[in-house]
Amino acid sequence: MATAPVPTITGEVVLRLEEETMTMTVTVPVGPTAMIDLLPLANAATGAIVERATARAVAAGRTISCRAGCGACCRQPVPLAPAEARSLAALVAAMPVPEQANVRNRFAAGQAAFAAANVPVRGDRIFGADLAEMRVRVAAYMAAYVACPFLVDESCSIHPDRPTACREYLVTSPAENCRLPTPETIARVELPGSISTAMANADRDLEGVRRVLLIDSLDWVATHPAPASVRTGPELIQHVFAQLSKT
Ligand code: SF4
């Protein structure tokens, strides 16, 4: 028996980000909506923001260093909103068996390497700390030099589905500096707003959890069932975009 289509509503969202204004046409469910349902929209919004910021950087004479096949930044801790962690776990679960086994093995090997280096992989252990402590922990994470489980031959194997934090990371400093970046050696393309942070802040309100580390995401999802949706699509999108103005 065919299932009835989910009623949706379409409208325009105006994003005011610093001096930038962007208008997006969005379609969301009318009824209860989970954050994971907004990820395609979050990715589209991130793409639009990054595109504008890139154009501004290029117009200012800067050259984007990021290239296909450069995975220099893919040893950094990747923070995910809980909804993104669930999306990645679903992506892995849907992979063909051999590929899925390889990915799960890389997650396990990465976690073992961090454990051997005595580096925590829980998001709240790294990003929940005060700024000084967070810098120490992030530096320790990067010093362990463990590649993201999705990095294959220095390319992202899930590029169309990569997290928003990865989409937002662009630099004009030498690419090799991303291997062990410091504020002095990295020139990031500044964004007028961060969808990844807005989603994380919105998810904190809904789930009480702000950041999940990518390397911990499969384990975290296995022990954190998705909460029931308590907001309608329009309410949720308003909540996320309200957070965007604070990023
Ligand atoms: S998800 Fe892809 S882009 Fe992001 S860190 Fe992993 S390999 Fe790199």
Short mmCIF file of C-alpha atoms and ligand atoms in Angstrom, two decimals:
data_model
loop_
_atom_site.label_atom_id
_atom_site.label_comp_id
_atom_site.label_asym_id
_atom_site.label_seq_id
_atom_site.Cartn_x
_atom_site.Cartn_y
_atom_site.Cartn_z
CA MET A 1 0.00 0.00 0.00
CA ALA A 2 1.39 3.39 -1.00
CA THR A 3 2.15 5.73 1.89
CA ALA A 4 0.55 9.17 1.85
CA PRO A 5 2.97 12.00 1.00
CA VAL A 6 4.13 14.08 3.96
CA PRO A 7 2.46 17.52 3.81
CA THR A 8 5.05 20.23 3.26
CA ILE A 9 5.16 23.98 3.17
CA THR A 10 7.37 26.12 0.91
CA GLY A 11 8.51 29.62 1.76
CA GLU A 12 11.41 32.04 1.52
CA VAL A 13 14.03 32.38 4.22
CA VAL A 14 16.05 35.57 4.30
CA LEU A 15 19.47 35.19 5.91
CA ARG A 16 21.14 38.35 7.12
CA LEU A 17 24.80 37.57 7.75
CA GLU A 18 26.97 40.54 8.57
CA GLU A 19 26.58 42.78 5.53
CA GLU A 20 25.38 39.86 3.38
CA THR A 21 21.73 39.07 2.69
CA MET A 22 20.75 35.76 1.14
CA THR A 23 17.31 34.52 0.21
CA MET A 24 16.59 30.81 0.00
CA THR A 25 13.43 29.01 -1.03
CA VAL A 26 12.89 26.15 1.39
CA THR A 27 10.40 23.30 1.65
CA VAL A 28 9.89 21.63 5.02
CA PRO A 29 7.33 19.23 6.51
CA VAL A 30 4.33 20.94 8.08
CA GLY A 31 4.25 18.52 11.02
CA PRO A 32 6.84 17.20 13.51
CA THR A 33 10.29 17.33 11.93
CA ALA A 34 13.64 15.93 13.02
CA MET A 35 16.87 17.87 12.56
CA ILE A 36 18.15 15.11 10.28
CA ASP A 37 15.37 16.00 7.82
CA LEU A 38 16.86 19.48 7.49
CA LEU A 39 20.35 18.30 6.54
CA PRO A 40 19.87 18.67 2.75
CA LEU A 41 18.77 22.23 3.37
CA ALA A 42 21.67 22.80 5.79
CA ASN A 43 24.10 21.55 3.15
CA ALA A 44 22.57 23.81 0.50
CA ALA A 45 22.73 26.82 2.82
CA THR A 46 26.34 26.00 3.70
CA GLY A 47 27.20 25.75 0.01
CA ALA A 48 25.66 29.15 -0.69
CA ILE A 49 27.47 30.79 2.23
CA VAL A 50 30.81 29.21 1.31
CA GLU A 51 30.39 30.19 -2.33
CA ARG A 52 29.87 33.84 -1.41
CA ALA A 53 32.75 33.86 1.04
CA THR A 54 35.02 32.23 -1.54
CA ALA A 55 34.08 34.78 -4.17
CA ARG A 56 34.83 37.57 -1.69
CA ALA A 57 38.22 36.05 -0.83
CA VAL A 58 39.15 35.63 -4.50
CA ALA A 59 38.04 39.20 -5.26
CA ALA A 60 40.40 40.30 -2.50
CA GLY A 61 43.29 38.61 -4.31
CA ARG A 62 43.45 35.47 -2.19
CA THR A 63 43.90 31.99 -3.71
CA ILE A 64 42.02 29.02 -2.30
CA SER A 65 44.53 26.25 -1.52
CA CYS A 66 42.00 23.40 -1.17
CA ARG A 67 42.11 20.90 -4.04
CA ALA A 68 40.65 17.48 -4.80
CA GLY A 69 43.07 14.85 -3.53
CA CYS A 70 44.35 17.01 -0.67
CA GLY A 71 43.37 15.44 2.62
CA ALA A 72 45.73 17.49 4.75
CA CYS A 73 42.90 18.81 6.95
CA CYS A 74 41.30 15.38 7.37
CA ARG A 75 43.32 14.56 10.51
CA GLN A 76 41.65 17.33 12.48
CA PRO A 77 38.81 16.65 14.91
CA VAL A 78 35.56 17.01 12.94
CA PRO A 79 32.67 18.21 15.12
CA LEU A 80 29.21 17.02 14.14
CA ALA A 81 25.80 18.13 15.28
CA PRO A 82 23.99 15.05 16.65
CA ALA A 83 21.76 14.97 13.55
CA GLU A 84 24.86 14.81 11.35
CA ALA A 85 26.23 11.94 13.43
CA ARG A 86 22.98 10.05 12.86
CA SER A 87 23.09 10.80 9.16
CA LEU A 88 26.67 9.47 8.86
CA ALA A 89 25.78 6.34 10.84
CA ALA A 90 22.85 5.71 8.49
CA LEU A 91 25.14 6.28 5.51
CA VAL A 92 27.60 3.69 6.78
CA ALA A 93 24.82 1.21 7.62
CA ALA A 94 23.54 1.50 4.04
CA MET A 95 26.95 0.79 2.45
CA PRO A 96 27.54 -2.56 0.72
CA VAL A 97 28.95 -5.12 3.14
CA PRO A 98 32.62 -5.10 2.05
CA GLU A 99 32.84 -1.30 1.95
CA GLN A 100 30.98 -1.02 5.25
CA ALA A 101 33.36 -3.48 6.88
CA ASN A 102 36.34 -1.45 5.65
CA VAL A 103 34.89 1.78 7.00
CA ARG A 104 34.02 0.23 10.36
CA ASN A 105 37.53 -1.22 10.56
CA ARG A 106 39.00 2.24 9.92
CA PHE A 107 36.80 3.71 12.68
CA ALA A 108 37.97 1.00 15.07
CA ALA A 109 41.64 1.45 14.09
CA GLY A 110 41.35 5.23 14.51
CA GLN A 111 39.79 4.91 17.94
CA ALA A 112 42.48 2.43 18.98
CA ALA A 113 45.18 4.86 17.84
CA PHE A 114 43.64 7.69 19.86
CA ALA A 115 43.28 5.43 22.89
CA ALA A 116 46.96 4.44 22.57
CA ALA A 117 47.87 8.14 22.43
CA ASN A 118 45.61 8.81 25.43
CA VAL A 119 43.53 11.29 23.42
CA PRO A 120 39.81 11.54 24.23
CA VAL A 121 37.44 11.19 21.28
CA ARG A 122 34.25 12.33 22.95
CA GLY A 123 33.01 15.68 21.70
CA ASP A 124 32.21 16.97 25.19
CA ARG A 125 35.74 16.06 26.35
CA ILE A 126 37.28 18.24 23.63
CA PHE A 127 34.79 20.96 22.78
CA GLY A 128 33.14 21.20 26.20
CA ALA A 129 36.37 22.42 27.78
CA ASP A 130 37.27 26.07 28.25
CA LEU A 131 39.09 27.69 25.34
CA ALA A 132 42.64 27.15 26.63
CA GLU A 133 41.95 23.53 27.53
CA MET A 134 40.16 22.94 24.24
CA ARG A 135 43.21 24.16 22.32
CA VAL A 136 45.43 21.73 24.21
CA ARG A 137 43.08 18.83 23.50
CA VAL A 138 42.62 19.71 19.84
CA ALA A 139 46.41 19.95 19.48
CA ALA A 140 46.81 16.52 21.08
CA TYR A 141 44.19 15.11 18.74
CA MET A 142 45.98 16.46 15.67
CA ALA A 143 49.38 15.36 16.95
CA ALA A 144 48.09 11.77 16.98
CA TYR A 145 47.79 12.24 13.19
CA VAL A 146 44.95 9.78 12.63
CA ALA A 147 43.15 10.08 9.31
CA CYS A 148 39.39 10.38 9.14
CA PRO A 149 37.88 6.92 8.47
CA PHE A 150 36.32 8.31 5.29
CA LEU A 151 39.65 9.46 3.84
CA VAL A 152 40.74 7.13 1.02
CA ASP A 153 43.85 7.91 -1.05
CA GLU A 154 43.81 11.42 0.47
CA SER A 155 40.30 12.05 -0.93
CA CYS A 156 36.98 12.17 0.87
CA SER A 157 35.08 8.98 0.02
CA ILE A 158 31.77 10.56 1.10
CA HIS A 159 32.27 13.95 -0.52
CA PRO A 160 28.58 14.59 -1.44
CA ASP A 161 27.59 13.63 2.13
CA ARG A 162 30.47 15.18 4.05
CA PRO A 163 29.63 17.07 7.26
CA THR A 164 28.96 20.80 7.26
CA ALA A 165 32.17 21.43 9.26
CA CYS A 166 34.16 19.93 6.37
CA ARG A 167 32.23 22.02 3.84
CA GLU A 168 33.02 25.17 5.83
CA TYR A 169 36.77 24.57 6.00
CA LEU A 170 38.62 26.42 3.24
CA VAL A 171 42.05 27.99 3.49
CA THR A 172 44.29 30.31 1.53
CA SER A 173 47.42 29.34 3.48
CA PRO A 174 49.66 26.53 2.15
CA ALA A 175 47.71 23.27 2.17
CA GLU A 176 50.45 21.39 4.02
CA ASN A 177 49.95 23.73 7.00
CA CYS A 178 46.58 22.04 7.58
CA ARG A 179 48.37 18.92 8.80
CA LEU A 180 49.23 20.54 12.12
CA PRO A 181 47.45 23.89 11.94
CA THR A 182 47.95 26.75 14.37
CA PRO A 183 46.29 30.18 14.36
CA GLU A 184 49.60 31.56 13.07
CA THR A 185 49.96 29.18 10.10
CA ILE A 186 46.38 28.93 8.86
CA ALA A 187 44.43 31.56 6.93
CA ARG A 188 40.86 30.35 6.74
CA VAL A 189 38.24 31.82 4.46
CA GLU A 190 36.06 33.63 6.96
CA LEU A 191 32.36 32.84 6.65
CA PRO A 192 29.65 35.33 7.53
CA GLY A 193 27.82 32.55 9.39
CA SER A 194 28.35 28.91 10.30
CA ILE A 195 25.55 26.43 9.63
CA SER A 196 27.49 23.70 11.46
CA THR A 197 27.59 25.82 14.62
CA ALA A 198 23.96 26.89 14.23
CA MET A 199 22.85 23.27 13.92
CA ALA A 200 24.99 22.23 16.86
CA ASN A 201 23.50 24.99 19.01
CA ALA A 202 19.97 24.07 17.92
CA ASP A 203 20.62 20.37 18.60
CA ARG A 204 21.98 21.26 22.04
CA ASP A 205 18.59 22.77 22.85
CA LEU A 206 16.77 19.71 21.52
CA GLU A 207 19.08 16.90 22.71
CA GLY A 208 21.28 18.41 25.39
CA VAL A 209 24.33 17.49 23.27
CA ARG A 210 26.18 19.99 21.15
CA ARG A 211 29.07 18.25 19.43
CA VAL A 212 29.85 14.65 18.54
CA LEU A 213 33.28 13.88 17.13
CA LEU A 214 33.19 12.17 13.75
CA ILE A 215 35.55 9.42 14.92
CA ASP A 216 33.13 8.68 17.81
CA SER A 217 29.94 9.09 15.77
CA LEU A 218 29.07 5.43 15.13
CA ASP A 219 29.45 4.48 18.79
CA TRP A 220 27.63 7.60 19.94
CA VAL A 221 24.64 6.96 17.68
CA ALA A 222 24.47 3.32 18.80
CA THR A 223 23.94 4.47 22.38
CA HIS A 224 21.80 7.58 21.76
CA PRO A 225 18.44 6.86 20.16
CA ALA A 226 16.99 9.79 18.25
CA PRO A 227 14.62 11.88 20.36
CA ALA A 228 11.02 12.26 19.27
CA SER A 229 10.45 15.27 17.02
CA VAL A 230 8.79 17.99 19.04
CA ARG A 231 8.90 20.85 16.55
CA THR A 232 7.21 21.41 13.25
CA GLY A 233 9.31 22.00 10.15
CA PRO A 234 8.77 25.79 10.17
CA GLU A 235 9.56 25.97 13.93
CA LEU A 236 12.73 23.95 13.54
CA ILE A 237 14.04 25.93 10.61
CA GLN A 238 13.32 29.18 12.44
CA HIS A 239 15.22 27.83 15.44
CA VAL A 240 18.28 26.87 13.38
CA PHE A 241 18.42 30.09 11.40
CA ALA A 242 17.95 32.15 14.56
CA GLN A 243 21.11 30.44 15.86
CA LEU A 244 22.92 31.31 12.62
CA SER A 245 22.85 35.01 13.39
CA LYS A 246 24.75 34.25 16.65
CA THR A 247 27.61 32.30 15.01
S1 SF4 B 1 34.40 13.53 6.12
FE1 SF4 B 1 35.62 13.72 4.25
S2 SF4 B 1 36.24 15.90 4.18
FE2 SF4 B 1 35.53 15.48 6.29
S3 SF4 B 1 37.41 14.94 7.43
FE3 SF4 B 1 36.51 13.02 6.67
S4 SF4 B 1 37.54 12.60 4.71
FE4 SF4 B 1 37.90 14.77 5.23
#
